[in-house]
Short mmCIF file of C-alpha atoms in Angstrom, two decimals:
data_model
loop_
_atom_site.label_atom_id
_atom_site.label_comp_id
_atom_site.label_asym_id
_atom_site.label_seq_id
_atom_site.Cartn_x
_atom_site.Cartn_y
_atom_site.Cartn_z
CA UNK L 844 201.35 115.93 113.83
CA UNK L 845 202.51 119.55 113.65
CA UNK L 846 200.99 121.75 111.00
CA UNK L 847 201.29 125.42 110.13
CA UNK L 848 198.92 128.05 111.52
CA UNK L 849 197.39 128.45 108.08
CA UNK L 850 196.93 124.71 107.90
CA UNK L 851 195.15 124.69 111.24
CA UNK L 852 192.83 127.42 109.99
CA UNK L 853 191.81 125.33 107.02
CA UNK L 854 191.57 122.07 108.98
CA UNK L 855 189.86 123.45 112.09
CA UNK L 856 186.61 125.30 111.40
CA UNK L 857 186.38 126.18 115.12
CA UNK L 858 189.87 127.69 115.45
CA UNK L 859 188.72 131.21 116.41
CA UNK L 860 186.18 129.83 118.88
CA UNK L 861 188.98 128.21 120.89
CA UNK L 862 190.22 131.66 121.96
CA UNK L 863 188.68 132.86 125.26
CA UNK L 864 188.54 136.58 124.45
CA UNK L 865 186.97 135.94 121.07
CA UNK L 866 184.32 133.75 122.73
CA UNK L 867 183.47 136.53 125.20
CA UNK L 868 183.23 139.00 122.34
CA UNK L 869 181.05 136.62 120.35
CA UNK L 870 178.66 135.88 123.23
CA UNK L 871 178.31 139.56 124.11
CA UNK L 872 177.78 140.59 120.52
CA UNK L 873 175.22 137.82 120.08
CA UNK L 874 173.13 138.87 123.09
CA UNK L 875 173.44 142.56 122.27
CA UNK L 876 172.29 141.89 118.71
CA UNK L 877 169.31 139.87 119.94
CA UNK L 878 168.26 142.93 121.90
CA UNK L 879 168.84 145.30 119.00
CA UNK L 880 166.79 143.12 116.66
CA UNK L 881 163.97 143.06 119.19
CA UNK L 882 164.11 146.85 119.27
CA UNK L 883 163.83 146.94 115.47
CA UNK L 884 160.69 144.78 115.51
CA UNK L 885 159.17 146.79 118.34
CA UNK L 886 159.75 150.16 116.68
CA UNK L 887 158.43 149.01 113.30
CA UNK L 888 155.29 147.41 114.75
CA UNK L 889 154.43 150.23 117.14
CA UNK L 890 154.88 152.96 114.53
CA UNK L 891 152.79 151.15 111.93
CA UNK L 892 150.08 150.41 114.50
CA UNK L 893 149.97 154.08 115.51
CA UNK L 894 150.37 155.70 112.09
CA UNK L 895 149.50 153.09 109.38
CA UNK L 896 152.05 154.94 107.24
CA UNK L 897 154.81 153.43 105.08
CA UNK L 898 156.54 156.81 105.17
CA UNK L 899 156.63 156.70 108.97
CA UNK L 900 158.45 153.37 108.76
CA UNK L 901 160.94 154.86 106.33
CA UNK L 902 161.60 157.62 108.86
CA UNK L 903 162.96 155.02 111.29
CA UNK L 904 165.92 154.45 109.01
CA UNK L 905 166.46 158.15 108.44
CA UNK L 906 166.46 158.94 112.18
CA UNK L 907 169.14 156.32 112.83
CA UNK L 908 171.31 157.03 109.83
CA UNK L 909 171.61 160.82 110.23
CA UNK L 910 173.90 160.61 113.33
CA UNK L 911 176.01 157.96 111.62
CA UNK L 912 176.64 160.26 108.67
CA UNK L 913 177.48 163.14 110.99
CA UNK L 914 179.75 161.21 113.36
CA UNK L 915 181.39 158.47 111.30
CA UNK L 916 184.75 160.16 110.71
CA UNK L 917 185.15 161.42 114.32
CA UNK L 918 184.04 158.01 115.61
CA UNK L 919 186.67 156.20 113.54
CA UNK L 920 189.35 158.53 114.88
CA UNK L 921 188.19 157.94 118.48
CA UNK L 922 188.30 154.17 117.96
CA UNK L 923 191.88 154.35 116.63
CA UNK L 924 193.03 156.83 119.27
CA UNK L 925 191.61 155.30 122.47
CA UNK L 926 190.91 151.91 124.06
CA UNK L 927 188.40 150.24 121.75
CA UNK L 928 186.78 148.36 124.62
CA UNK L 929 185.94 151.59 126.42
CA UNK L 930 184.46 153.13 123.28
CA UNK L 931 182.28 150.08 122.72
CA UNK L 932 181.10 149.95 126.33
CA UNK L 933 180.14 153.64 126.30
CA UNK L 934 178.22 153.17 123.07
CA UNK L 935 176.28 150.25 124.55
CA UNK L 936 175.29 152.24 127.63
CA UNK L 937 173.93 155.00 125.39
CA UNK L 938 171.96 152.41 123.43
CA UNK L 939 170.52 151.06 126.68
CA UNK L 940 169.32 154.53 127.69
CA UNK L 941 167.66 154.97 124.27
CA UNK L 942 165.93 151.59 124.50
CA UNK L 943 164.60 152.23 128.01
CA UNK L 944 163.37 155.64 126.83
CA UNK L 945 161.45 153.96 123.99
CA UNK L 946 159.83 151.67 126.56
CA UNK L 947 158.59 154.71 128.49
CA UNK L 948 157.26 156.29 125.28
CA UNK L 949 155.42 153.07 124.44
CA UNK L 950 153.81 152.73 127.88
CA UNK L 951 152.74 156.36 128.06
CA UNK L 952 151.74 156.62 124.37
CA UNK L 953 153.84 159.74 124.11
CA UNK L 954 154.09 161.70 120.87
CA UNK L 955 155.54 159.88 117.85
CA UNK L 956 158.35 162.48 117.37
CA UNK L 957 159.82 161.28 120.67
CA UNK L 958 160.32 157.85 119.08
CA UNK L 959 162.44 159.41 116.36
CA UNK L 960 164.38 161.49 118.90
CA UNK L 961 165.32 158.36 120.85
CA UNK L 962 166.23 156.58 117.63
CA UNK L 963 168.70 159.38 116.97
CA UNK L 964 170.34 158.41 120.28
CA UNK L 965 170.52 154.82 119.08
CA UNK L 966 172.08 156.12 115.86
CA UNK L 967 174.79 157.97 117.81
CA UNK L 968 175.54 154.73 119.64
CA UNK L 969 175.79 152.88 116.36
CA UNK L 970 178.19 155.44 114.88
CA UNK L 971 180.72 154.49 117.56
CA UNK L 972 179.93 150.84 118.23
CA UNK L 973 180.19 149.67 114.62
CA UNK L 974 183.86 150.65 114.04
CA UNK L 975 184.73 149.72 117.63
CA UNK L 976 183.39 146.18 117.18
CA UNK L 977 185.10 145.68 113.84
CA UNK L 978 188.46 147.02 115.00
CA UNK L 979 188.38 145.24 118.36
CA UNK L 980 187.65 141.88 116.76
CA UNK L 981 190.94 142.05 114.84
CA UNK L 982 192.82 142.36 118.17
CA UNK L 983 191.31 139.14 119.49
CA UNK L 984 192.55 136.65 116.87
CA UNK L 985 195.83 136.20 114.96
CA UNK L 986 195.85 137.33 111.31
CA UNK L 987 195.65 133.80 109.96
CA UNK L 988 192.25 133.44 111.64
CA UNK L 989 190.68 136.62 110.23
CA UNK L 990 188.60 134.69 107.71
CA UNK L 991 187.50 132.10 110.25
CA UNK L 992 186.57 134.74 112.83
CA UNK L 993 184.68 136.79 110.21
CA UNK L 994 182.58 133.73 109.37
CA UNK L 995 181.69 133.05 113.01
CA UNK L 996 181.04 136.72 113.76
CA UNK L 997 178.69 136.97 110.82
CA UNK L 998 177.04 133.66 111.62
CA UNK L 999 176.45 134.51 115.28
CA UNK L 1000 175.07 137.90 114.27
CA UNK L 1001 172.65 136.16 111.94
CA UNK L 1002 171.63 133.66 114.63
CA UNK L 1003 170.84 136.63 116.86
CA UNK L 1004 168.88 138.10 113.98
CA UNK L 1005 166.78 134.91 113.94
CA UNK L 1006 166.06 134.85 117.65
CA UNK L 1007 165.72 138.61 118.08
CA UNK L 1008 162.83 139.27 115.68
CA UNK L 1009 161.06 136.02 116.53
CA UNK L 1010 161.32 136.72 120.25
CA UNK L 1011 160.40 140.35 119.77
CA UNK L 1012 157.30 139.46 117.77
CA UNK L 1013 156.26 136.86 120.36
CA UNK L 1014 156.78 139.29 123.26
CA UNK L 1015 154.73 141.99 121.54
CA UNK L 1016 151.98 139.48 120.75
CA UNK L 1017 151.82 138.17 124.32
CA UNK L 1018 152.07 141.56 126.03
CA UNK L 1019 150.01 143.47 123.45
CA UNK L 1020 152.67 146.15 123.86
CA UNK L 1021 156.12 146.92 122.48
CA UNK L 1022 157.42 148.14 125.85
CA UNK L 1023 158.76 144.77 127.13
CA UNK L 1024 160.71 144.30 123.89
CA UNK L 1025 162.33 147.71 124.36
CA UNK L 1026 163.29 146.82 127.94
CA UNK L 1027 164.89 143.55 126.80
CA UNK L 1028 166.79 145.45 124.10
CA UNK L 1029 168.26 147.76 126.75
CA UNK L 1030 169.30 144.77 128.88
CA UNK L 1031 170.97 143.19 125.85
CA UNK L 1032 173.11 146.30 125.38
CA UNK L 1033 174.17 146.18 129.04
CA UNK L 1034 175.10 142.49 128.76
CA UNK L 1035 177.31 143.23 125.74
CA UNK L 1036 179.14 145.90 127.72
CA UNK L 1037 179.63 143.45 130.60
CA UNK L 1038 181.08 140.78 128.29
CA UNK L 1039 183.55 143.20 126.70
CA UNK L 1040 184.85 144.59 130.00
CA UNK L 1041 187.09 141.57 130.93
CA UNK L 1042 188.48 141.08 127.40
CA UNK L 1043 192.23 141.65 127.08
CA UNK L 1044 192.98 142.34 123.40
CA UNK L 1045 196.44 142.64 121.89
CA UNK L 1046 197.69 146.26 121.96
CA UNK L 1047 196.89 148.13 118.77
CA UNK L 1048 198.89 150.76 116.94
CA UNK L 1049 197.19 154.03 117.87
CA UNK L 1050 196.82 156.99 115.54
CA UNK L 1051 199.29 159.78 116.19
CA UNK L 1052 198.03 162.47 118.55
CA UNK L 1053 200.00 165.18 116.78
CA UNK L 1054 198.69 164.53 113.26
CA UNK L 1055 196.62 167.21 111.56
CA UNK L 1056 192.95 166.97 112.49
CA UNK L 1057 191.71 166.88 108.92
CA UNK L 1058 194.36 164.40 107.78
CA UNK L 1059 193.52 162.14 110.71
CA UNK L 1060 189.78 162.20 110.05
CA UNK L 1061 189.99 161.48 106.32
CA UNK L 1062 192.77 158.86 106.50
CA UNK L 1063 190.24 156.02 106.42
CA UNK L 1064 188.45 157.50 103.42
CA UNK L 1065 191.72 157.89 101.55
CA UNK L 1066 192.80 154.34 102.31
CA UNK L 1067 189.51 152.93 101.04
CA UNK L 1068 189.67 155.09 97.90
CA UNK L 1069 193.21 153.89 97.16
CA UNK L 1070 192.47 150.20 97.79
CA UNK L 1071 190.42 148.97 94.81
CA UNK L 1072 189.32 145.64 96.31
CA UNK L 1073 187.86 147.28 99.43
CA UNK L 1074 186.30 150.12 97.45
CA UNK L 1075 184.67 147.68 95.03
CA UNK L 1076 183.19 145.41 97.73
CA UNK L 1077 181.87 148.37 99.72
CA UNK L 1078 180.29 149.89 96.60
CA UNK L 1079 178.70 146.61 95.56
CA UNK L 1080 177.26 145.85 98.98
CA UNK L 1081 176.08 149.41 99.58
CA UNK L 1082 174.06 149.76 96.39
CA UNK L 1083 172.70 146.22 96.48
CA UNK L 1084 171.33 146.67 100.01
CA UNK L 1085 170.24 150.27 99.36
CA UNK L 1086 168.11 149.16 96.41
CA UNK L 1087 167.22 145.60 97.38
CA UNK L 1088 166.49 145.88 101.11
CA UNK L 1089 162.88 145.15 102.09
CA UNK L 1090 163.13 144.96 105.90
CA UNK L 1091 161.20 148.16 106.58
CA UNK L 1092 158.34 146.95 104.38
CA UNK L 1093 157.89 143.64 106.20
CA UNK L 1094 155.29 145.00 108.68
CA UNK L 1095 153.13 145.91 105.67
CA UNK L 1096 153.63 142.51 104.04
CA UNK L 1097 152.87 140.78 107.35
CA UNK L 1098 149.69 142.72 108.09
CA UNK L 1099 148.18 143.67 104.74
CA UNK L 1100 149.48 141.15 102.18
CA UNK L 1101 150.29 137.87 103.95
CA UNK L 1102 147.90 138.50 106.92
CA UNK L 1103 150.11 136.83 109.56
CA UNK L 1104 150.17 139.41 112.42
CA UNK L 1105 153.05 140.33 114.76
CA UNK L 1106 154.24 136.76 115.32
CA UNK L 1107 154.38 136.24 111.55
CA UNK L 1108 156.30 139.50 111.21
CA UNK L 1109 158.88 138.14 113.63
CA UNK L 1110 159.36 135.05 111.47
CA UNK L 1111 159.56 137.08 108.29
CA UNK L 1112 162.30 139.20 109.85
CA UNK L 1113 164.05 136.07 111.11
CA UNK L 1114 163.95 134.16 107.80
CA UNK L 1115 166.93 135.92 106.13
CA UNK L 1116 169.06 135.22 109.19
CA UNK L 1117 168.06 131.55 109.12
CA UNK L 1118 169.40 131.20 105.60
CA UNK L 1119 172.51 133.15 106.56
CA UNK L 1120 173.27 130.85 109.51
CA UNK L 1121 173.15 127.75 107.32
CA UNK L 1122 175.47 129.43 104.82
CA UNK L 1123 177.89 130.60 107.54
CA UNK L 1124 178.15 127.06 108.90
CA UNK L 1125 178.80 125.73 105.39
CA UNK L 1126 181.45 128.39 104.70
CA UNK L 1127 183.25 127.66 107.98
CA UNK L 1128 183.51 123.97 107.11
CA UNK L 1129 184.33 124.19 103.42
CA UNK L 1130 187.55 126.19 103.81
CA UNK L 1131 188.67 129.35 101.97
CA UNK L 1132 186.86 130.35 98.78
CA UNK L 1133 189.10 129.77 95.77
CA UNK L 1134 187.28 132.21 93.47
CA UNK L 1135 185.94 134.77 95.91
CA UNK L 1136 185.33 137.49 93.32
CA UNK L 1137 183.07 135.38 91.15
CA UNK L 1138 181.27 134.04 94.23
CA UNK L 1139 180.59 137.61 95.37
CA UNK L 1140 178.99 138.73 92.12
CA UNK L 1141 176.86 135.59 91.81
CA UNK L 1142 175.69 136.03 95.41
CA UNK L 1143 174.63 139.67 94.92
CA UNK L 1144 172.75 138.90 91.68
CA UNK L 1145 170.98 135.98 93.35
CA UNK L 1146 170.16 138.24 96.32
CA UNK L 1147 168.29 140.53 93.93
CA UNK L 1148 166.41 137.68 92.24
CA UNK L 1149 165.30 136.23 95.59
CA UNK L 1150 164.07 139.70 96.64
CA UNK L 1151 162.08 139.93 93.42
CA UNK L 1152 160.52 136.52 94.10
CA UNK L 1153 159.52 137.58 97.61
CA UNK L 1154 157.83 140.70 96.28
CA UNK L 1155 155.60 138.60 94.04
CA UNK L 1156 154.83 135.84 96.56
CA UNK L 1157 151.44 135.59 98.24
CA UNK L 1158 152.26 132.44 100.23
CA UNK L 1159 153.65 132.81 103.74
CA UNK L 1160 155.70 129.61 103.40
CA UNK L 1161 157.17 130.58 100.03
CA UNK L 1162 157.92 134.07 101.34
CA UNK L 1163 159.88 132.57 104.24
CA UNK L 1164 161.91 130.41 101.84
CA UNK L 1165 162.70 133.31 99.54
CA UNK L 1166 163.73 135.55 102.45
CA UNK L 1167 165.97 132.72 103.71
CA UNK L 1168 167.65 132.70 100.29
CA UNK L 1169 168.07 136.48 100.52
CA UNK L 1170 169.96 136.01 103.79
CA UNK L 1171 172.00 133.11 102.44
CA UNK L 1172 173.32 135.05 99.46
CA UNK L 1173 173.91 138.14 101.60
CA UNK L 1174 176.06 136.09 104.00
CA UNK L 1175 178.49 135.22 101.20
CA UNK L 1176 178.92 138.93 100.49
CA UNK L 1177 179.36 139.81 104.17
CA UNK L 1178 182.06 137.18 104.79
CA UNK L 1179 184.06 138.18 101.71
CA UNK L 1180 183.90 141.90 102.52
CA UNK L 1181 184.67 141.45 106.24
CA UNK L 1182 187.67 139.24 105.54
CA UNK L 1183 189.09 141.66 102.96
CA UNK L 1184 188.76 144.53 105.44
CA UNK L 1185 190.71 142.58 108.07
CA UNK L 1186 193.39 141.33 105.67
CA UNK L 1187 194.08 144.60 103.83
CA UNK L 1188 193.71 147.26 106.56
CA UNK L 1189 196.73 148.35 108.69
CA UNK L 1190 196.10 148.09 112.43
CA UNK L 1191 196.39 151.83 113.07
CA UNK L 1192 193.63 152.49 110.53
CA UNK L 1193 191.15 149.75 111.48
CA UNK L 1194 188.78 152.04 113.35
CA UNK L 1195 188.63 154.66 110.61
CA UNK L 1196 188.32 152.14 107.79
CA UNK L 1197 185.62 150.27 109.73
CA UNK L 1198 183.84 153.59 110.23
CA UNK L 1199 183.92 154.26 106.48
CA UNK L 1200 182.63 150.73 105.87
CA UNK L 1201 179.86 151.32 108.40
CA UNK L 1202 178.99 154.64 106.81
CA UNK L 1203 178.59 153.30 103.29
CA UNK L 1204 177.46 149.72 103.95
CA UNK L 1205 175.90 149.77 107.40
CA UNK L 1206 173.83 152.87 106.78
CA UNK L 1207 172.63 151.50 103.46
CA UNK L 1208 170.20 149.37 105.48
CA UNK L 1209 168.61 152.47 107.02
CA UNK L 1210 168.78 154.50 103.82
CA UNK L 1211 167.35 151.49 102.01
CA UNK L 1212 164.54 151.46 104.55
CA UNK L 1213 163.86 155.13 103.87
CA UNK L 1214 164.01 154.53 100.10
CA UNK L 1215 161.64 151.57 100.47
CA UNK L 1216 159.21 153.64 102.52
CA UNK L 1217 159.20 156.46 99.96
CA UNK L 1218 158.82 154.17 96.93
CA UNK L 1219 156.16 152.13 98.75
CA UNK L 1220 154.21 155.33 99.34
CA UNK L 1221 154.35 155.97 95.57
CA UNK L 1222 154.21 152.46 94.08
CA UNK L 1223 152.87 150.32 96.92
CA UNK L 1224 154.95 147.77 98.88
CA UNK L 1225 154.99 145.18 96.09
CA UNK L 1226 156.12 147.68 93.47
CA UNK L 1227 158.83 148.97 95.80
CA UNK L 1228 160.19 145.46 96.48
CA UNK L 1229 160.10 144.51 92.78
CA UNK L 1230 162.04 147.64 91.88
CA UNK L 1231 164.57 146.91 94.61
CA UNK L 1232 165.20 143.34 93.49
CA UNK L 1233 165.75 144.39 89.89
CA UNK L 1234 168.04 147.20 91.07
CA UNK L 1235 170.26 144.78 93.03
CA UNK L 1236 170.70 142.56 89.94
CA UNK L 1237 171.61 145.60 87.85
CA UNK L 1238 174.18 146.72 90.43
CA UNK L 1239 175.89 143.32 90.32
CA UNK L 1240 176.09 143.39 86.52
CA UNK L 1241 177.45 146.97 86.38
CA UNK L 1242 180.12 146.50 89.06
CA UNK L 1243 181.09 143.10 87.66
CA UNK L 1244 182.08 144.93 84.47
CA UNK L 1245 183.57 148.02 86.14
CA UNK L 1246 186.03 146.32 88.56
CA UNK L 1247 188.05 143.55 86.86
CA UNK L 1248 190.36 143.23 89.92
CA UNK L 1249 187.43 142.15 92.05
CA UNK L 1250 186.13 139.86 89.33
CA UNK L 1251 189.51 138.07 89.24
CA UNK L 1252 189.87 137.84 93.04
CA UNK L 1253 190.89 134.35 94.19
CA UNK L 1254 191.65 133.32 97.76
CA UNK L 1255 190.90 136.05 100.31
CA UNK L 1256 193.92 135.19 102.47
CA UNK L 1257 196.21 135.96 99.54
CA UNK L 1258 194.63 139.36 98.73
CA UNK L 1259 197.14 141.27 100.84
#
């Protein structure tokens, strides 16, 4: 029986997965993310082992976020002006070089500042790869599958975030060194580049070469500022993660509070992704959200409460459950925001709008890590996590009142 494309999207939760190029993209992104998550575990563990400093852990986020701030607007322009596959491949090769360099630093026990220098290289890679991935994904599926593809992209990323930390922790524990994890991270970046190379996306509308340089660079910022739904979701997600993120504190919780070692750290880092995967699968099968705005605010408030519960937990099992809930509620926010970006953004602006999204939302993880490290140095890790959880709840309440358009948002597919 023939049905409309929209009908197929609702009836077939695997619609986007039936497209060859999207599958290649998904597999490559999955394996690349596994490697990147292993790198995150390796850097956090090695630095804390060598320095025993919460502030040193916070510096990891700062080293990676500084290049993103500096390069976001030029990166978005590059993504909209040139072949997005080539931009993504180049970014992955730079990430591979940074990861292999970290392996050398680990083996030779070179000076700690070299770790931060190589993380800056990883940050440069991220400044370009984040908008390139987001913009390229929209060229691989028809518009009616944006929501479905966003769910599977987010879910596969979270699955990688389960396997990456767990594998990274196990590798470090077995090798008694972070170097093998860094090597595997570099290989993951190379595999992602190899998977993207044969993809043949639909042609995209490229930004005009003759446009004024300043106008071209700030076009994404202006579009976001003039689109209330995108601005509201970015603001909500940015401040919730900035205040409520606890990832950079997990090595301290693993070693000094829960006493579970590097393998336990891997599972703590993997727990949020586990909850997110379950939620992504449920979202893919339940069909479009009918009251997306309300679901978003409830999810962010619950994210903060689960973070607060984790901060107060002294049981490893309970901590895993609470972190899984953190990831579950965060997944709802990610899917809603990603779908709105795809639905509302013109094709010629996708790279620049994705860059702005990456600047304000993606970097909030690193800035949140820096904030957590600083507050943990002042208040201790528990005090820092408690403050972050309460802050995320407050952000949800404030933005819920400030943006009525987002509060009244219904089906995402009808937002445009």
